[in-house]
Coordinates of C-alpha atoms and ligand atoms in Angstrom, one line a residue:
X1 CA 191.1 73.4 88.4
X2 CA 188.2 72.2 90.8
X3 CA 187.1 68.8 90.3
X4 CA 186.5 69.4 86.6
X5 CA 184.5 66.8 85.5
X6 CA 182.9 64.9 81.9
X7 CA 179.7 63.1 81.0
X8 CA 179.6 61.5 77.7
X9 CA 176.5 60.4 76.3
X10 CA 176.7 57.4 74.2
X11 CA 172.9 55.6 74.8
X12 CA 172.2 56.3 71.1
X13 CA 171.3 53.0 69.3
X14 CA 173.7 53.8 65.8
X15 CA 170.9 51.9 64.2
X16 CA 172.5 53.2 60.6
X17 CA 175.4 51.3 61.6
X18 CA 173.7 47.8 61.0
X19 CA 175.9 46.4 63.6
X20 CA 176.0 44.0 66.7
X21 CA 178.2 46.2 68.3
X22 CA 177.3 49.5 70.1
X23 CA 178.1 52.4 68.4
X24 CA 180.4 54.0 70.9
X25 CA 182.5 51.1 70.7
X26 CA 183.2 51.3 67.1
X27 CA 187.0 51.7 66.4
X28 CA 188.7 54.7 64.3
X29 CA 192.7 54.6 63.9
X30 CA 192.5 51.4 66.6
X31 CA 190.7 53.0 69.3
X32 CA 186.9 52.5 70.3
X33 CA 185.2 56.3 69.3
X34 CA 183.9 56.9 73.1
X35 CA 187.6 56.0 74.3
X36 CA 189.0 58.8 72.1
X37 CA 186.6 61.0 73.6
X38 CA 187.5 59.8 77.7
X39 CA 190.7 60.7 76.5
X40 CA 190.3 64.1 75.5
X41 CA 188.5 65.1 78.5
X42 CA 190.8 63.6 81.0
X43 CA 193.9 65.6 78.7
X44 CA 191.4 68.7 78.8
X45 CA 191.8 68.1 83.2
X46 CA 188.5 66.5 83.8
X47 CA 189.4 64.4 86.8
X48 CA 186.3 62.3 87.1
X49 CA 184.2 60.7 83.8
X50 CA 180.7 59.3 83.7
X51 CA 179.4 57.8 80.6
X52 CA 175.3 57.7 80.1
X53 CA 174.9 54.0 77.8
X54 CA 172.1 52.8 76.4
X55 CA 171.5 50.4 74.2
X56 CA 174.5 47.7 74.4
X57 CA 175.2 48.9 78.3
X58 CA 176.3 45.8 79.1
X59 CA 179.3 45.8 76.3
X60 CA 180.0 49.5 76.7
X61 CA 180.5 49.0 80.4
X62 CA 183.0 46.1 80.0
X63 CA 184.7 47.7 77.0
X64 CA 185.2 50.6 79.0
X65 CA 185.9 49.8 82.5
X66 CA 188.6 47.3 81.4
X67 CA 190.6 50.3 80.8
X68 CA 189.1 53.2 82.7
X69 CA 188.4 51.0 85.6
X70 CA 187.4 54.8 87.2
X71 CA 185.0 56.0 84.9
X72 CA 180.7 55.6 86.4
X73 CA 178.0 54.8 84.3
X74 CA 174.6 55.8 84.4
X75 CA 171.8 54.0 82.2
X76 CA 169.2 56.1 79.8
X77 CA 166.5 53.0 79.2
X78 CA 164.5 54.9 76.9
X79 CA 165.6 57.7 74.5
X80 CA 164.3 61.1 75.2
X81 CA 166.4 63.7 74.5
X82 CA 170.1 64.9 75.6
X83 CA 168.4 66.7 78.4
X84 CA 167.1 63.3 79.3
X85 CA 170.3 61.5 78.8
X86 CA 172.3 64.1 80.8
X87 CA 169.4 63.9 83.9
X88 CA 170.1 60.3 84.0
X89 CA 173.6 61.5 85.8
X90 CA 172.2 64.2 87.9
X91 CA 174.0 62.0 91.0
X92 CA 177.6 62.5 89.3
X93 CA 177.3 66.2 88.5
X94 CA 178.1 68.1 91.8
X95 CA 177.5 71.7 92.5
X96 CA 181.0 72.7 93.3
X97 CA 182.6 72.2 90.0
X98 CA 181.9 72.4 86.7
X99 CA 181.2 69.5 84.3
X100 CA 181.3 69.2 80.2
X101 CA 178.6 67.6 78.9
X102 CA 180.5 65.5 75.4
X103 CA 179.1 62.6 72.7
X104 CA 180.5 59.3 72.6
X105 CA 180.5 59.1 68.7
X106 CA 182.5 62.6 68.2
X107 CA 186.2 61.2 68.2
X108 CA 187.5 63.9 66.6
X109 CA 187.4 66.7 69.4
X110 CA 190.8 67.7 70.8
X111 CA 191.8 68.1 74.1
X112 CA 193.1 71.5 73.5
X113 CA 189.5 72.5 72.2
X114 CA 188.1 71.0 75.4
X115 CA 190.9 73.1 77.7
X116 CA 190.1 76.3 75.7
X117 CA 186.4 75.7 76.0
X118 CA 187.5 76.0 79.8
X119 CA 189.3 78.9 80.1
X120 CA 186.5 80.9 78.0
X121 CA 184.1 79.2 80.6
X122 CA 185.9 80.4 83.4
X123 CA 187.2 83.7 81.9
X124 CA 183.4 84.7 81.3
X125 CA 182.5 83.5 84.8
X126 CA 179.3 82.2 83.1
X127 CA 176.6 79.4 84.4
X128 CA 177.3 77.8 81.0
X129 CA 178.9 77.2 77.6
X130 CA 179.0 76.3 74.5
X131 CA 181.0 75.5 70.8
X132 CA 179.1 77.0 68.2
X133 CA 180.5 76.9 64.6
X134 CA 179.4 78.8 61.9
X135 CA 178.7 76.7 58.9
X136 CA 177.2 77.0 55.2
X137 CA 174.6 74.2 55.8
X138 CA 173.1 74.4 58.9
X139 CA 170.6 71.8 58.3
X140 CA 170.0 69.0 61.1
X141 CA 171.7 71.5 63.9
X142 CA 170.1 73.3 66.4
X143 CA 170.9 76.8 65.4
X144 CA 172.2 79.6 67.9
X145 CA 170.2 82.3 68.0
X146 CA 171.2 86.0 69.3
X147 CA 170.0 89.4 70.0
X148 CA 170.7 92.3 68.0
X149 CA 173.9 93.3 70.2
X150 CA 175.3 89.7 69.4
X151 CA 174.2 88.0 72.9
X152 CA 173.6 84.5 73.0
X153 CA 169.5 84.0 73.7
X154 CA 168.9 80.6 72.9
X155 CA 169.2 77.6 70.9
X156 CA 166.8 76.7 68.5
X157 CA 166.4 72.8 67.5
X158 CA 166.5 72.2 63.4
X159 CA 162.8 70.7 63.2
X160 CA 161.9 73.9 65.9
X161 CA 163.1 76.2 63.7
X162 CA 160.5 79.3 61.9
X163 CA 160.9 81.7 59.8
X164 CA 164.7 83.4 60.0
X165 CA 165.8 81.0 62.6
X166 CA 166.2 78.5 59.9
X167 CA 168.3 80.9 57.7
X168 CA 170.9 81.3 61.0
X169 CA 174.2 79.6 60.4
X170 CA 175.6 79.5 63.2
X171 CA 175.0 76.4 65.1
X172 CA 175.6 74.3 67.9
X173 CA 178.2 71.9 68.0
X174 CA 177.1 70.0 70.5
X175 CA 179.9 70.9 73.3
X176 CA 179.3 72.2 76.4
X177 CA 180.7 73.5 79.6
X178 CA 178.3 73.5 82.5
X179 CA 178.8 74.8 86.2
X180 CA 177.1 71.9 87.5
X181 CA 175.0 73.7 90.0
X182 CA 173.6 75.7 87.2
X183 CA 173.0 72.5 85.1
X184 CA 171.0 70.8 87.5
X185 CA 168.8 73.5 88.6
X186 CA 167.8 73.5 84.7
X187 CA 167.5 70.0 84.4
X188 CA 164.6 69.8 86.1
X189 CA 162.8 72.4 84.6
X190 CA 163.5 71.7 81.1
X191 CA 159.9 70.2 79.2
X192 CA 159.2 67.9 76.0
X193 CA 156.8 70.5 74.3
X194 CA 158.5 70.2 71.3
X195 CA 158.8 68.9 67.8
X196 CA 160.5 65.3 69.0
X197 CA 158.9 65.2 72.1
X198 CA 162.4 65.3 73.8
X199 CA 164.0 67.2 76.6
X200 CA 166.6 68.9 74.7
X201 CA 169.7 69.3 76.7
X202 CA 170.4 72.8 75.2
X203 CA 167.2 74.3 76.4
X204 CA 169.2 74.4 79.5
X205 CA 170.8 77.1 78.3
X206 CA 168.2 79.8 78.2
X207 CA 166.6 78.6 81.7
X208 CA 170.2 79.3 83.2
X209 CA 170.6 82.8 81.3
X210 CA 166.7 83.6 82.5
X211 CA 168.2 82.7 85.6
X212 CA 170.6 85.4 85.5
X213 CA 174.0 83.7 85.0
X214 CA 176.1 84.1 81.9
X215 CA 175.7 81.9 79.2
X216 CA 177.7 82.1 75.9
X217 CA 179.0 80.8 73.3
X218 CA 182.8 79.8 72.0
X219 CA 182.8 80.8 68.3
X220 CA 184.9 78.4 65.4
X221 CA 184.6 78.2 61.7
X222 CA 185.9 74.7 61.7
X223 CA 182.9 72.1 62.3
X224 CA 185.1 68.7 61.3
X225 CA 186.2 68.3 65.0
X226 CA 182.9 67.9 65.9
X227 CA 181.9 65.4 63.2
X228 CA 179.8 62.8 64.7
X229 CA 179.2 59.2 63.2
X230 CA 175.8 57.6 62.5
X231 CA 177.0 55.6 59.6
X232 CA 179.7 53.4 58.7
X233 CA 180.7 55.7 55.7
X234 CA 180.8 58.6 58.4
X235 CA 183.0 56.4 60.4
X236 CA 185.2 55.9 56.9
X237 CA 185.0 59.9 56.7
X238 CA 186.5 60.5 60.9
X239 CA 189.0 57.3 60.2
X240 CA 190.3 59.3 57.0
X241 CA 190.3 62.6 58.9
X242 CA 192.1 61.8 62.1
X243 CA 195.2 59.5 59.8
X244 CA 195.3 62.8 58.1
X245 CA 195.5 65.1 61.2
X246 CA 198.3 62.4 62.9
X247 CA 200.0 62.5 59.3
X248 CA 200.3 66.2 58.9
X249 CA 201.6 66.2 62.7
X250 CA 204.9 64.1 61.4
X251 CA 205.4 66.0 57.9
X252 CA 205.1 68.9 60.5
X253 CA 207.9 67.6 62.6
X254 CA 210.6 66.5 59.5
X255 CA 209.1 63.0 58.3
X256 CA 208.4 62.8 54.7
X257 CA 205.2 60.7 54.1
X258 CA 205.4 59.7 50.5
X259 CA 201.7 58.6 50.6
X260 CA 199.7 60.0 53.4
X261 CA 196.4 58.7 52.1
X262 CA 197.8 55.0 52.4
X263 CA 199.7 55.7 56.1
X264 CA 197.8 54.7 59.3
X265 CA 200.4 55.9 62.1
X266 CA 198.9 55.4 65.5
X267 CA 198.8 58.1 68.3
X268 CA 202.0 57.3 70.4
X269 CA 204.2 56.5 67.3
X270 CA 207.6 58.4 67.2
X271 CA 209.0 59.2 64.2
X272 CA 212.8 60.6 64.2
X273 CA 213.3 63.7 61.2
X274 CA 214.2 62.8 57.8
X275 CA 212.8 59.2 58.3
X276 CA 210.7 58.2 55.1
X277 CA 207.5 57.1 55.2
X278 CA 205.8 54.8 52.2
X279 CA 202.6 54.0 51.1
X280 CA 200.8 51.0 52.8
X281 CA 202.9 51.3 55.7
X282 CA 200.9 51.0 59.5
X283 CA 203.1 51.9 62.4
X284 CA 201.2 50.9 65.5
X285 CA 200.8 50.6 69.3
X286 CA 204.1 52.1 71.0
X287 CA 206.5 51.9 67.7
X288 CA 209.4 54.7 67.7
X289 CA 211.4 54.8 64.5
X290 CA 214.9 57.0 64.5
X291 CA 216.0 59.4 61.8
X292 CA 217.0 58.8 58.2
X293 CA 214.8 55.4 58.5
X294 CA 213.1 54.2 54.8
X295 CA 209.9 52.2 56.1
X296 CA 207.5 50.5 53.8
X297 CA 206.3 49.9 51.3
X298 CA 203.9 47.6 52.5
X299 CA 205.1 47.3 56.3
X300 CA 203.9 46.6 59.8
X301 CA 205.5 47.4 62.6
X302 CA 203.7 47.0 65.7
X303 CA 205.4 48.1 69.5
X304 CA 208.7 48.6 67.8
X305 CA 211.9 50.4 68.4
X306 CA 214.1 51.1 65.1
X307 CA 217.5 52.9 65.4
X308 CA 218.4 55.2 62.5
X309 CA 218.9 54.9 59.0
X310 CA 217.2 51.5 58.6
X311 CA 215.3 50.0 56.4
X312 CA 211.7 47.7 56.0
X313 CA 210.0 47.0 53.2
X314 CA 207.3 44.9 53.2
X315 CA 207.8 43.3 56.4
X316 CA 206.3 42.3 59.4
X317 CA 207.9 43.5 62.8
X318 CA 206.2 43.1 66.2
X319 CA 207.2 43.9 69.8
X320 CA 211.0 43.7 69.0
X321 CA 214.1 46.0 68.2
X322 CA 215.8 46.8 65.5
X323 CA 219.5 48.7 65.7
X324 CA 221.0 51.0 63.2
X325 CA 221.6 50.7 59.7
X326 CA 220.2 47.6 59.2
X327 CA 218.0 46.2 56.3
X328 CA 215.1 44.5 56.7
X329 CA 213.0 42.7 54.0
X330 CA 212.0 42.3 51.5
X331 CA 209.3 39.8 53.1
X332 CA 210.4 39.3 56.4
X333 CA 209.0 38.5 59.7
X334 CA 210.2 39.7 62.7
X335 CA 208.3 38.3 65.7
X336 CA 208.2 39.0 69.6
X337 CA 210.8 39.5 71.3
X338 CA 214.0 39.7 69.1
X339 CA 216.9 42.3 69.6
X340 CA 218.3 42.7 66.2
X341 CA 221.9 44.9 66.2
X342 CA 222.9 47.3 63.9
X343 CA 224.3 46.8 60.3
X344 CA 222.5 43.8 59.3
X345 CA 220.5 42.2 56.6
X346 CA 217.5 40.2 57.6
X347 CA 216.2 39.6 54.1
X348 CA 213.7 38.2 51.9
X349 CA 211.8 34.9 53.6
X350 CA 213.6 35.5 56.9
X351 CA 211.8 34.6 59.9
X352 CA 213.1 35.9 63.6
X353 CA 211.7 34.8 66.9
X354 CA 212.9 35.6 70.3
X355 CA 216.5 36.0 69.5
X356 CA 219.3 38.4 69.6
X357 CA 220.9 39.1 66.9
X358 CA 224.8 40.7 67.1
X359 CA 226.3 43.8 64.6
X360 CA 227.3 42.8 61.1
X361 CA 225.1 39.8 60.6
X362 CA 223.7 39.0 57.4
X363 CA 220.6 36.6 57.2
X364 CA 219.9 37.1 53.4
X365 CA 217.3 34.6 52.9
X366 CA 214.9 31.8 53.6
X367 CA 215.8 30.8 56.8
X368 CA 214.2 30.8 60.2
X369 CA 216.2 31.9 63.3
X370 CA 213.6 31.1 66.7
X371 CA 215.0 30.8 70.3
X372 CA 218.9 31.8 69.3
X373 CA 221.7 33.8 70.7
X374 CA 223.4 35.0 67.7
X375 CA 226.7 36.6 67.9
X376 CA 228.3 39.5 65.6
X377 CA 229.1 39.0 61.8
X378 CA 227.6 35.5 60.9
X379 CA 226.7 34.6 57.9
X380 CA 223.7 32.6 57.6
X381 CA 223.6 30.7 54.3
X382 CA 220.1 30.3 52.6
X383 CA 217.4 28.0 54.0
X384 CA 218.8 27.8 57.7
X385 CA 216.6 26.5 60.2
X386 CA 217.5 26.4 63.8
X387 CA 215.2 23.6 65.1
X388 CA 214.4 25.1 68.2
X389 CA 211.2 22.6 69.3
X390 CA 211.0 19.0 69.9
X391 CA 207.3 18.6 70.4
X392 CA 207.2 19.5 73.7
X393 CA 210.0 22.1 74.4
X394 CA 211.9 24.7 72.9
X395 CA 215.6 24.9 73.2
X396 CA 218.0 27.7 72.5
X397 CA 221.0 27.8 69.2
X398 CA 223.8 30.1 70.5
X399 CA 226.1 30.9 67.6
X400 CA 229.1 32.9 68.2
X401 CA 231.1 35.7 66.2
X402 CA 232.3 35.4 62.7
X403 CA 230.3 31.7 62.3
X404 CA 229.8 31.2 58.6
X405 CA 227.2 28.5 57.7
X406 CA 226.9 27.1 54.7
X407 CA 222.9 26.8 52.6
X408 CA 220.5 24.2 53.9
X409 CA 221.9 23.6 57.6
X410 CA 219.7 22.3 60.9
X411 CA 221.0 23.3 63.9
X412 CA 219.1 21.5 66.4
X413 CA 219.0 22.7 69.5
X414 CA 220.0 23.1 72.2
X415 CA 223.9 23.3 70.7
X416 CA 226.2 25.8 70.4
X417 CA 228.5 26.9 67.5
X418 CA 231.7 28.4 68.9
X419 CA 233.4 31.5 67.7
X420 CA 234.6 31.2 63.9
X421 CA 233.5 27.9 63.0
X422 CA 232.2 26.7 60.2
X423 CA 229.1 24.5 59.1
X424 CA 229.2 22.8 55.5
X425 CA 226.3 23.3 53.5
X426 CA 223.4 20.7 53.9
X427 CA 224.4 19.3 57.5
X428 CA 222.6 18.5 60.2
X429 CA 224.0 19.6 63.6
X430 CA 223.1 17.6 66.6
X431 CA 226.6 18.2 69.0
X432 CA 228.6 21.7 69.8
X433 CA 231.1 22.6 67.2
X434 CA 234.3 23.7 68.5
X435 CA 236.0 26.6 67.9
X436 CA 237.7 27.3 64.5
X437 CA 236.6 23.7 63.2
X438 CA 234.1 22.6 60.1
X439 CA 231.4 20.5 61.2
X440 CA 230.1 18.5 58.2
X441 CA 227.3 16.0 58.7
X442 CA 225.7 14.9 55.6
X443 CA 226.4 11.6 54.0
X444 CA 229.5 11.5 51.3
X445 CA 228.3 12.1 48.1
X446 CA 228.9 8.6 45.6
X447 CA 228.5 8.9 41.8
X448 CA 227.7 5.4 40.3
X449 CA 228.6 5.2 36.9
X450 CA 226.7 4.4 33.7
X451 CA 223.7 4.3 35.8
X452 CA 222.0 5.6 32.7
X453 CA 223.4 2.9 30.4
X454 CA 221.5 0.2 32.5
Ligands
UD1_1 C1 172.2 67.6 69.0 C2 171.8 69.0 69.5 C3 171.9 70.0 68.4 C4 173.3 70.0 67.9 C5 173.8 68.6 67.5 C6 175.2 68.6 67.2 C7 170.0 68.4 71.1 C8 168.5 68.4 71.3 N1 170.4 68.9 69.9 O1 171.3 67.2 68.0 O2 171.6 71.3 69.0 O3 173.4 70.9 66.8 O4 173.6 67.7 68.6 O5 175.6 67.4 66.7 O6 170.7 68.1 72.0 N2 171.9 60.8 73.0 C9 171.6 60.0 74.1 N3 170.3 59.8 74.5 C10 169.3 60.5 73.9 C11 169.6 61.3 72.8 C12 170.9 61.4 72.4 O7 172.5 59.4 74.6 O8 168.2 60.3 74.4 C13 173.2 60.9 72.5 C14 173.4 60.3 71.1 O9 173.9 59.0 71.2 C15 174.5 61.2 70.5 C16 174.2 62.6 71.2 O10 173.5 62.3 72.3 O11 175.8 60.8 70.8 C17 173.5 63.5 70.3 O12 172.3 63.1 69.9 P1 171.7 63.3 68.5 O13 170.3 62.7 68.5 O14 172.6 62.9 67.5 O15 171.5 64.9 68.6 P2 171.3 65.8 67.3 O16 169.9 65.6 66.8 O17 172.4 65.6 66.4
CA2 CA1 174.0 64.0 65.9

C-alpha cells in the first residue's frame, strides 16, 4: 500500500443531540464515535489521518490528539457542504496516494469494509470510489444514478432529485476512496448551484469520470454499517447494534450469552469457550475470562484476568486476577491490584485490596482484606478487618498457610500471623503470632449474677 491515507469529517454541529459536547466525541460501547472511526481506517492500512472539526474544535482536538497524538486537523469555520469540509484538507491529501474520505459520527463501519473498499479501488484502477447500498427508503440519500448498461454517472442529492431519480434506490453511503490527485483536481471545480447552496463532496465524482478516469461504485444490501448519528436515540440505536455485533462474535466463538440484550462486552475482551455469560454483566477495558467460567448476573469486571471455571455474581472486580475455580460473590468487591489463587471463596460483603491471596482460601463474608499477603488455605471468619491504615500510612497483614481466624478479628498491621496459627474470635492483634499458637486478645468474659434481681 502507498501512503494510504483517511480524512474524517466531523465539523457538523449534532445540534439534535442537545449537548455541550461535540458530536464526534459522543461515546458508544466506551469509545468516542470519531475514535471508532480513526480506528477502522488505520486497521483498513491508512497510515496517515486528518480529521476536518468544526464546531467544538477545541475539545475534538484534545480528545483526539491525547491518544492519536499523529492524527492533523484542519478547521471548516462555516458549514458548506462535504466538498467544502473535505477542501478544508486539500494540504493533507497528496497526489501520490490515495485517501478515503469517512464521517466522524458513522462508528459502525468495519475495517474490513474499508480494506475491501480498497482492493475494489485498486482492482478497478479508477480515479474514485464509492459504497452504495441499495435500500427500500431512499429518502434523505443522495441516490446513485446509472446508465442503461449499469455504469455509475452520477450522484444525485435527495432535495436535487426529479422525476425517476427520486424513485432510484440505490444510494450513497457516504464512503469513499479517492486517488488524491483525482480528488483535488475536482475540488476546485465543484460549485454551490444547488438546492442547499453547498459544495457537495460527491459531485466530485462525475467531474473525475468527465475527466476520464474510472469512477465506480462498491455495491451492499446492508446499510446499518453506515448508520450515522444525529440524535441521541440514533446513538441508543448504533450503541445497541455494535453490543450486538461484539455479542454474536463470542456466541460465534463457544460463549453462551444467556442475555445478549443486557451484555455490554468491550472490544479487546477475551472470552475462553463454554464460559457463561449472564444478563447485566459489563466486561470491560482489557478483561480476559478462561473457559467453563459462570459470570454475572449483575457483574463488573474491568482490566481483569479470570482462570477457568470460576465464578462472579454480582460483583465488582477491577484491574486484578482471579485463578481457577474460584467463587466470587455474591456482593463482593475486588479492587486494584489483588492476585487471588485458585479454589477460593471470596463471598458475600468481601472487600479485596492490593493483596494476594494463596489456593484454598475461603473468605465467606463480611470482611475486608487491604494491603495483605495471604497464604494458602486460611479461613477467614466473618467480619475480619485487617486494619491496614493509621491515618497517615498503610501497612501490610502477612498471614501464612493453614491460619484459621476466628469471627470479628482486627489484625492491625503491620503484623504477621505465622503458618497454622490461630486467632480467637473477637481479638484484636497488635504483635506477631507465632507459629502453631492461639492468640486471644479480648478481655475475659465475667457473668455477675442476679444482676436482674437488683
Ligand atoms: C451525505 C451525502 C449523501 C449520502 C449521505 C450518507 C453529500 C452532499 N451528501 O448527505 O449523498 O447519501 O451523506 O449519509 O455529501 N459535514 C461537515 N461539514 C459540512 C457538512 C457535513 O463536516 O459542511 C460532515 C457532517 O458532520 C457529517 C458528514 O459530513 O458527519 C455528512 O454530512 P451530512 O450533512 O449528514 O450529509 P447528508 O446530508 O447525510
Ligand atoms: Ca447524514
Amino acid at each position: 500500500m502507498e501512503n494510504l491515507k483517511a480524512v474524517i469529517l466531523a465539523a457538523g454541529e449534532g445540534k439534535r443531540m442537545k449537548s455541550n459536547i461535540p458530536k464526534v466525541l459522543h461515546k458508544v460501547m466506551g469509545r468516542p464515535m470519531v475514535m471508532r472511526v480513526i480506528d477502522a481506517a488505520r486497521k483498513a492500512g491508512a497510515e496517515s489521518i486528518a480529521v476536518v472539526a468544526g464546531h467544538g474544535s477545541e475539545q475534538v482536538i484534545e480528545a483526539v490528539s491525547g491518544e492519536e497524538p499523529d492524527v492533523k486537523f484542519y478547521l471548516q469555520e462555516s458549514r458548506q457542504g462535504t466538498g467544502h469540509a473535505v477542501k478544508q484538507a486539500v494540504d493533507f491529501i497528496g497526489d501520490k496516494n490515495d485517501v478515503f474520505i469517512l464521517y466522524g459520527d458513522t462508528p459502525l463501519i468495519k475495517a474490513e469494509t474499508l480494506a475491501d473498499l480498497y482492493d475494489f479501488h485498486k482492482k478497478e484502477g479508477n480515479g474514485a470510489s464509492i459504497i452504495s447500498a441499495h435500500v427500500e427508503n431512499s429518502a434523505g440519500y443522495g441516490r446513485i444514478i446509472r446508465d442503461r448498461n449499469g455504469n455509475f454517472v452520477k450522484n444525485v442529492e435527495d432535495k436535487d432529485a426529479v422525476g425517476d431519480e427520486r424513485n432510484v434506490n440505490e444510494i450513497n453511503t457516504g464512503v469513499y476512496c479517492f486517488n488524491g490527485k483525482r480528488l483535488k483536481e475536482a475540488l476546485s471545480l465543484i460549485k454551490n448551484d444547488n438546492a442547499q447552496k453547498e459544495y457537495y463532496l460527491p459531485d466530485t465524482l462525475a467531474v473525475i469520470l468527465e475527466k476520464g478516469y474510472g469512477v465506480n461504485a462498491m455495491e451492499t444490501d446492508d446499510v446499518s454499517e453506515f448508520m450515522g448519528v444525529n440524535s441521541r436515540v440514533q446513538l441508543s440505536e448504533v450503541e445497541a447494534a455494535l453490543k450486538n455485533r461484539i455479542n454474536v462474535f463470542h456466541m460465534e466463538n463457544g460463549v453462551t450469552i444467556t442475555d445478549p440484550s443486557q451484555t455490554y462486552i468491550g472490544d479487546f475482551v477475551k472470552i475462553g469457550r463454554d464460559t457463561i455469560i449472564h444478563p447485566g454483566t459489563i466486561l470491560e477495558g482489557s478483561t480476559e475470562i478462561g473457559e467453563n467460567c459462570e459470570i454475572g448476573p449483575y457483574s463488573r469486571l474491568t482490566n481483569m484476568v479470570v482462570g477457568n471455571g470460576t465464578s462472579v455474581q454480582f460483583s465488582t472486580a477491577l484491574d486484578s486476577y482471579v485463578g481457577n475455580g474460584t467463587k466470587v460473590g455474591p456482593y463482593a468487591y475486588i479492587r486494584p491490584n489483588s492476585k487471588i489463587g485458585d479454589n477460593i471463596k471470596v463471598g458475600d460483603f468481601v472487600e479485596v485490596k492490593n493483596s494476594v491471596i494463596g489456593d484454598g482460601t475461603k473468605i465467606s463474608h463480611l470482611t475486608y482484606v487491604g494491603d495483605s499477603d495471604v497464604g494458602k488455605n486460611i479461613n477467614f471468619g466473618c467480619g475480619t478487618v485487617t486494619v491496614n491504615y493509621d491515618g497517615k500510612k498503610k501497612f501490610r497483614t502477612v498471614i501464612e498457610d493453614n491460619v484459621f481466624i476466628g469471627c470479628n478479628a482486627n489484625l492491625v498491621a503491620p503484623v504477621t500471623l505465622k503458618e497454622g496459627s490461630y486467632v480467637a474470635a473477637g481479638s484484636t492483634v497488635t504483635k506477631d503470632v507465632p507459629e502453631g499458637s492461639l492468640a486471644v486478645a479480648r478481655s475475659r468474659q465475667q457473668n455477675i449474677e442476679g444482676w436482674t434481681k437488683k
